[in-house]
Tab-separated table of C-alpha atoms in Angstrom:
chain	number	residue	atom	x	y	z
A	23	MET	CA	57.347	44.979	39.497
A	24	ASP	CA	59.763	42.248	39.777
A	25	ASN	CA	60.203	42.209	43.955
A	26	GLU	CA	56.661	42.756	45.503
A	27	THR	CA	53.363	43.798	44.659
A	28	THR	CA	51.570	46.958	45.439
A	29	THR	CA	50.503	44.797	48.517
A	30	GLY	CA	53.264	43.626	50.014
A	31	HIS	CA	53.781	40.114	48.066
A	32	VAL	CA	57.143	39.377	47.174
A	33	THR	CA	56.642	37.901	43.189
A	34	ARG	CA	57.929	34.191	42.480
A	35	LYS	CA	60.204	35.903	40.145
A	36	ALA	CA	61.532	37.771	42.770
A	37	VAL	CA	62.203	34.549	44.836
A	38	LEU	CA	63.419	32.505	41.693
A	39	ARG	CA	66.265	34.940	41.456
A	40	ALA	CA	67.508	35.195	44.682
A	41	ALA	CA	67.351	31.479	44.792
A	42	LEU	CA	69.473	31.271	41.507
A	43	ALA	CA	71.574	34.004	43.554
A	44	ALA	CA	72.300	31.559	46.205
A	45	GLY	CA	72.888	28.576	44.290
A	46	MET	CA	69.316	27.047	45.383
A	47	ALA	CA	66.313	25.495	43.927
A	48	ALA	CA	63.518	28.331	44.588
A	49	PRO	CA	60.933	27.528	47.415
A	50	ALA	CA	57.757	27.490	45.557
A	51	VAL	CA	55.790	26.834	48.455
A	52	LEU	CA	56.815	30.580	49.345
A	53	MET	CA	54.537	31.845	46.486
A	54	GLY	CA	51.398	29.459	47.034
A	55	VAL	CA	52.144	29.022	43.193
A	56	PRO	CA	53.542	25.989	40.911
A	57	ALA	CA	57.138	25.804	40.436
A	58	LEU	CA	58.340	27.348	37.415
A	59	ALA	CA	60.690	24.960	34.974
A	60	ARG	CA	63.601	26.123	36.390
A	61	THR	CA	62.913	25.130	39.847
A	62	LEU	CA	62.164	21.335	39.322
A	63	THR	CA	64.607	18.639	40.425
A	64	ALA	CA	65.331	15.884	38.228
A	65	GLY	CA	62.236	13.522	38.350
A	66	GLU	CA	60.053	15.797	39.734
A	67	ALA	CA	56.963	16.232	37.482
A	68	ALA	CA	55.580	19.782	36.356
A	69	PRO	CA	52.582	20.363	38.965
A	70	ALA	CA	49.009	21.444	37.249
A	71	LEU	CA	48.954	25.150	36.404
A	72	THR	CA	46.570	27.237	38.099
A	73	PRO	CA	45.323	30.889	37.241
A	74	GLU	CA	47.392	32.049	40.323
A	75	CYS	CA	50.397	31.117	38.328
A	76	ASP	CA	50.996	34.443	36.662
A	77	ASP	CA	51.688	37.021	39.399
A	78	GLY	CA	50.945	40.127	37.607
A	79	ASP	CA	54.449	40.741	36.181
A	80	ASP	CA	54.372	42.116	32.325
A	81	PRO	CA	56.376	40.393	29.294
A	82	THR	CA	59.917	41.476	29.361
A	83	PRO	CA	60.226	44.698	28.034
A	84	ALA	CA	61.770	45.289	24.704
A	85	GLN	CA	64.505	47.903	23.823
A	86	THR	CA	66.376	49.273	20.927
A	87	GLU	CA	68.313	46.752	18.195
A	88	GLY	CA	71.079	49.318	17.985
A	89	PRO	CA	73.176	49.672	15.460
A	90	TYR	CA	75.045	46.061	15.245
A	91	PHE	CA	72.346	43.544	14.323
A	92	LYS	CA	73.067	41.360	11.573
A	93	PRO	CA	70.832	38.916	9.871
A	94	ASN	CA	72.057	35.181	8.884
A	95	SER	CA	73.781	34.613	12.320
A	96	PRO	CA	75.208	30.886	12.622
A	97	LEU	CA	73.257	28.170	14.280
A	98	ARG	CA	75.088	27.795	17.383
A	99	THR	CA	74.707	27.817	21.277
A	100	SER	CA	78.392	28.276	22.140
A	101	LEU	CA	79.892	32.097	20.636
A	102	LEU	CA	83.150	30.612	21.799
A	103	GLU	CA	86.030	30.308	19.177
A	104	SER	CA	89.604	28.921	18.937
A	105	GLY	CA	91.484	31.429	21.498
A	106	THR	CA	89.185	33.730	22.298
A	107	ALA	CA	89.878	36.150	24.985
A	108	GLY	CA	88.131	36.745	28.177
A	109	VAL	CA	85.819	35.877	30.851
A	110	ARG	CA	83.981	32.842	30.055
A	111	LEU	CA	79.774	33.234	30.579
A	112	THR	CA	77.387	30.872	30.394
A	113	VAL	CA	73.768	32.073	30.165
A	114	SER	CA	70.859	29.573	30.582
A	115	GLY	CA	67.020	29.963	30.988
A	116	TYR	CA	63.591	29.424	30.128
A	117	VAL	CA	61.033	31.175	27.254
A	118	PHE	CA	57.991	31.427	29.384
A	119	GLY	CA	54.420	32.779	28.136
A	120	LEU	CA	51.495	34.152	29.845
A	121	ALA	CA	50.451	31.537	32.220
A	122	CYS	CA	54.006	30.721	33.124
A	123	ARG	CA	54.042	27.772	30.758
A	124	PRO	CA	57.297	27.379	29.064
A	125	ILE	CA	57.569	27.694	24.889
A	126	SER	CA	59.665	25.481	22.534
A	127	GLY	CA	61.056	25.989	19.244
A	128	VAL	CA	61.551	30.068	20.309
A	129	LEU	CA	64.212	31.759	17.892
A	130	LEU	CA	66.633	33.538	20.113
A	131	ASP	CA	69.106	35.420	18.193
A	132	PHE	CA	72.378	37.041	20.290
A	133	TRP	CA	74.534	39.701	19.592
A	134	GLN	CA	77.056	41.247	21.377
A	135	ALA	CA	80.823	43.426	21.780
A	136	ASP	CA	83.844	41.334	22.392
A	137	THR	CA	86.078	41.672	25.477
A	138	ASN	CA	87.577	45.140	24.085
A	139	GLY	CA	84.127	46.343	23.567
A	140	ALA	CA	84.246	46.117	19.339
A	141	TYR	CA	81.476	44.488	17.236
A	142	ASP	CA	82.211	41.930	14.280
A	143	ASN	CA	80.882	43.626	11.725
A	144	SER	CA	82.236	42.242	8.808
A	145	GLY	CA	81.500	38.321	10.128
A	146	PHE	CA	79.890	36.695	12.915
A	147	ARG	CA	81.801	36.349	15.630
A	148	PHE	CA	79.627	36.616	18.901
A	149	ARG	CA	76.839	36.505	16.719
A	150	GLY	CA	74.550	33.146	16.751
A	151	HIS	CA	70.945	31.895	17.332
A	152	GLN	CA	69.285	28.713	18.656
A	153	PHE	CA	65.695	27.532	19.611
A	154	THR	CA	64.682	26.669	23.200
A	155	ASP	CA	64.105	22.961	23.378
A	156	ALA	CA	61.030	20.838	24.373
A	157	ALA	CA	61.093	22.240	27.718
A	158	GLY	CA	61.074	25.935	26.692
A	159	ALA	CA	65.604	26.034	27.966
A	160	PHE	CA	68.025	28.129	26.173
A	161	LYS	CA	71.831	27.758	27.336
A	162	LEU	CA	74.467	30.506	25.670
A	163	THR	CA	78.391	29.917	25.734
A	164	THR	CA	80.043	32.950	25.648
A	165	ILE	CA	82.115	35.969	27.598
A	166	VAL	CA	81.351	38.808	29.674
A	167	PRO	CA	81.053	41.440	26.935
A	168	GLY	CA	83.198	44.732	27.053
A	169	LEU	CA	82.723	48.129	27.543
A	170	TYR	CA	82.533	50.998	25.149
A	171	PRO	CA	81.861	54.653	25.355
A	172	GLY	CA	77.980	55.402	26.302
A	173	ARG	CA	76.762	52.499	26.843
A	174	THR	CA	77.058	49.908	30.266
A	175	ARG	CA	77.607	46.223	29.751
A	176	HIS	CA	74.533	44.279	27.968
A	177	ILE	CA	73.904	41.262	25.567
A	178	HIS	CA	71.691	41.872	22.733
A	179	VAL	CA	68.814	39.517	21.981
A	180	LYS	CA	65.592	39.017	19.432
A	181	LEU	CA	63.235	36.609	20.640
A	182	GLN	CA	60.797	34.792	18.394
A	183	ALA	CA	57.881	31.989	19.199
A	184	PRO	CA	56.720	30.370	16.413
A	185	GLY	CA	53.866	32.603	14.350
A	186	ARG	CA	54.342	35.609	16.626
A	187	PRO	CA	55.757	38.989	16.961
A	188	VAL	CA	59.681	39.634	17.175
A	189	LEU	CA	60.885	41.048	20.655
A	190	THR	CA	64.386	42.585	20.870
A	191	THR	CA	65.604	43.569	23.626
A	192	GLN	CA	69.124	43.244	25.914
A	193	LEU	CA	70.178	41.980	28.744
A	194	TYR	CA	72.379	43.602	31.850
A	195	PHE	CA	74.887	42.344	34.692
A	196	PRO	CA	74.006	43.621	38.313
A	197	ASN	CA	76.529	46.102	40.016
A	198	GLU	CA	77.885	46.956	37.028
A	199	PRO	CA	78.918	51.779	37.396
A	200	ARG	CA	77.539	52.377	34.047
A	201	ASN	CA	74.086	51.040	35.067
A	202	ASN	CA	73.518	54.380	36.919
A	203	THR	CA	74.496	56.484	33.852
A	204	ASP	CA	73.404	54.576	30.371
A	205	THR	CA	70.278	55.479	29.557
A	206	LEU	CA	68.426	52.827	27.884
A	207	PHE	CA	69.638	50.284	31.478
A	208	ASP	CA	66.422	48.807	32.528
A	209	ALA	CA	66.374	46.980	36.173
A	210	ARG	CA	63.664	44.637	34.817
A	211	LEU	CA	66.458	43.213	32.286
A	212	LEU	CA	69.071	42.229	34.642
A	213	MET	CA	70.386	38.804	34.926
A	214	THR	CA	71.333	36.721	37.778
A	215	VAL	CA	75.129	36.323	37.986
A	216	ARG	CA	77.144	34.457	39.865
A	217	ASP	CA	80.681	33.340	39.884
A	218	ALA	CA	81.923	29.756	38.612
A	219	GLY	CA	85.477	29.703	39.637
A	220	ALA	CA	87.631	31.772	36.751
A	221	ALA	CA	83.890	32.085	34.752
A	222	LYS	CA	80.914	33.331	35.376
A	223	GLU	CA	77.153	31.693	35.048
A	224	ALA	CA	74.122	33.811	34.443
A	225	ALA	CA	70.681	33.000	34.283
A	226	PHE	CA	67.715	35.083	32.778
A	227	ASP	CA	63.889	34.157	32.104
A	228	PHE	CA	62.136	35.735	29.259
A	229	VAL	CA	58.396	35.864	29.207
A	230	LEU	CA	56.696	36.710	25.878
A	231	ASN	CA	53.262	38.222	24.814
A	232	VAL	CA	51.974	34.684	23.987
A	233	PRO	CA	48.679	33.940	25.422
A	234	GLN	CA	48.629	30.715	27.253
A	235	ASP	CA	45.376	28.832	29.077
A	236	PRO	CA	44.946	29.583	31.792
A	237	GLY	CA	46.385	33.290	31.710
A	238	PRO	CA	45.527	36.796	30.684
A	239	THR	CA	44.071	37.813	27.638
A	240	PRO	CA	46.551	40.123	26.260
A	241	THR	CA	45.382	43.188	22.900
A	242	PRO	CA	45.627	40.905	20.088
A	243	THR	CA	48.294	41.457	17.629
A	244	PRO	CA	47.890	41.032	14.100
A	245	THR	CA	49.440	38.593	12.568
A	246	PRO	CA	50.385	39.104	8.735
A	247	THR	CA	48.654	37.036	5.878
A	248	PRO	CA	49.597	35.978	2.803
A	249	THR	CA	48.457	37.573	-0.327
A	250	GLY	CA	46.632	35.213	-2.345
A	251	ALA	CA	45.694	31.808	-1.399
A	252	PRO	CA	48.380	29.756	1.045
A	253	GLY	CA	50.922	27.331	-0.717
A	254	GLY	CA	53.924	27.659	-2.694
A	255	THR	CA	57.135	25.355	-2.179
A	256	TRP	CA	57.424	26.570	1.477
A	257	ALA	CA	56.796	23.130	3.462
A	258	ALA	CA	56.825	22.513	7.145
A	259	GLY	CA	59.751	19.862	8.300
A	260	THR	CA	62.098	21.527	5.807
A	261	ALA	CA	65.965	22.335	6.702
A	262	TYR	CA	66.233	26.017	4.979
A	263	ARG	CA	69.540	27.310	4.693
A	264	ALA	CA	70.620	31.396	4.707
A	265	GLY	CA	70.108	32.302	1.314
A	266	ASP	CA	66.743	29.559	0.269
A	267	THR	CA	64.228	30.769	-1.627
A	268	VAL	CA	60.841	30.099	-1.332
A	269	THR	CA	56.753	30.719	-2.216
A	270	TYR	CA	54.729	31.436	-0.157
A	271	GLY	CA	50.506	31.998	-0.532
A	272	GLY	CA	52.493	34.016	-4.203
A	273	PRO	CA	54.912	35.955	-3.347
A	274	GLY	CA	58.605	35.407	-3.161
A	275	TYR	CA	60.575	34.790	0.072
A	276	VAL	CA	64.614	34.500	0.725
A	277	CYS	CA	65.494	32.320	3.773
A	278	LEU	CA	67.586	34.729	6.547
A	279	GLN	CA	68.449	32.273	9.536
A	280	ALA	CA	69.281	28.359	9.120
A	281	HIS	CA	66.078	26.855	10.704
A	282	THR	CA	64.279	23.907	10.226
A	283	ALA	CA	60.496	24.807	8.897
A	284	GLN	CA	57.300	24.163	11.560
A	285	ALA	CA	53.408	25.186	11.431
A	286	GLY	CA	53.606	28.542	12.711
A	287	TRP	CA	56.825	30.121	10.951
A	288	GLU	CA	55.137	30.304	7.223
A	289	PRO	CA	57.443	33.218	5.678
A	290	PRO	CA	54.691	35.821	6.433
A	291	ASN	CA	54.525	35.154	9.983
A	292	VAL	CA	58.832	35.346	10.674
A	293	PRO	CA	60.219	38.207	9.351
A	294	ALA	CA	63.242	37.689	11.302
A	295	LEU	CA	63.329	34.280	8.797
A	296	TRP	CA	62.184	34.890	6.134
A	297	ARG	CA	62.255	38.881	3.881
A	298	LEU	CA	60.201	39.304	1.384
A	299	ARG	CA	61.973	39.102	-2.671
């Protein structure tokens, strides 16, 4: 649960969200746990992690991809273009593993409707991907998406940590009337949203099912392995573009999204980046 445990203990996630909504740093001392990256002030060192850092929350829940996902989105942190209509929105947050450690190099691929509730299916308006920085942080500049029949307001996202499975999910806005009627709506995926002048600022921290020490041990997820011996033309450190082809372990692969290769992101392990030819 996000708000409190079965013993009545308010979780760090609830305190974090409340503090963000109030525009303050989260009072980590209330939780008796180390501060998350988001709660640290400039120049403050992260405290040592302890097993208590995990408060029993499950990883961020998955949701349906829907009919409008497209691979090969551009690498960018802003989805705004010249003449973009709509209320400006900045979404920021961190990606953590199961022991509250931030994860760098996580792929986040966002897509959403425009202010009129329409998706661009011929191009890449309001579509883009990025990677978390060394602190596990991400920041997306976009607009508040419009409504369309049958759905409440939402933003789609796919996440993938190096060498881990893809998580596909959606982010929601609080106090939307359609939250009560949208059968896909999940309150666990509500962002914290506040006004920032004529714009809005939102925050959400993802938790991926990535084992970390200390932390709980999840059910192992099988990782695809290449056929034959490793090797081929794929190489870590190479900047690949969409459409580039490589070989790895025998089979050939086509690059789906521009990225710089790194250990753990070999083609068989990252279907968000590579497709088998």
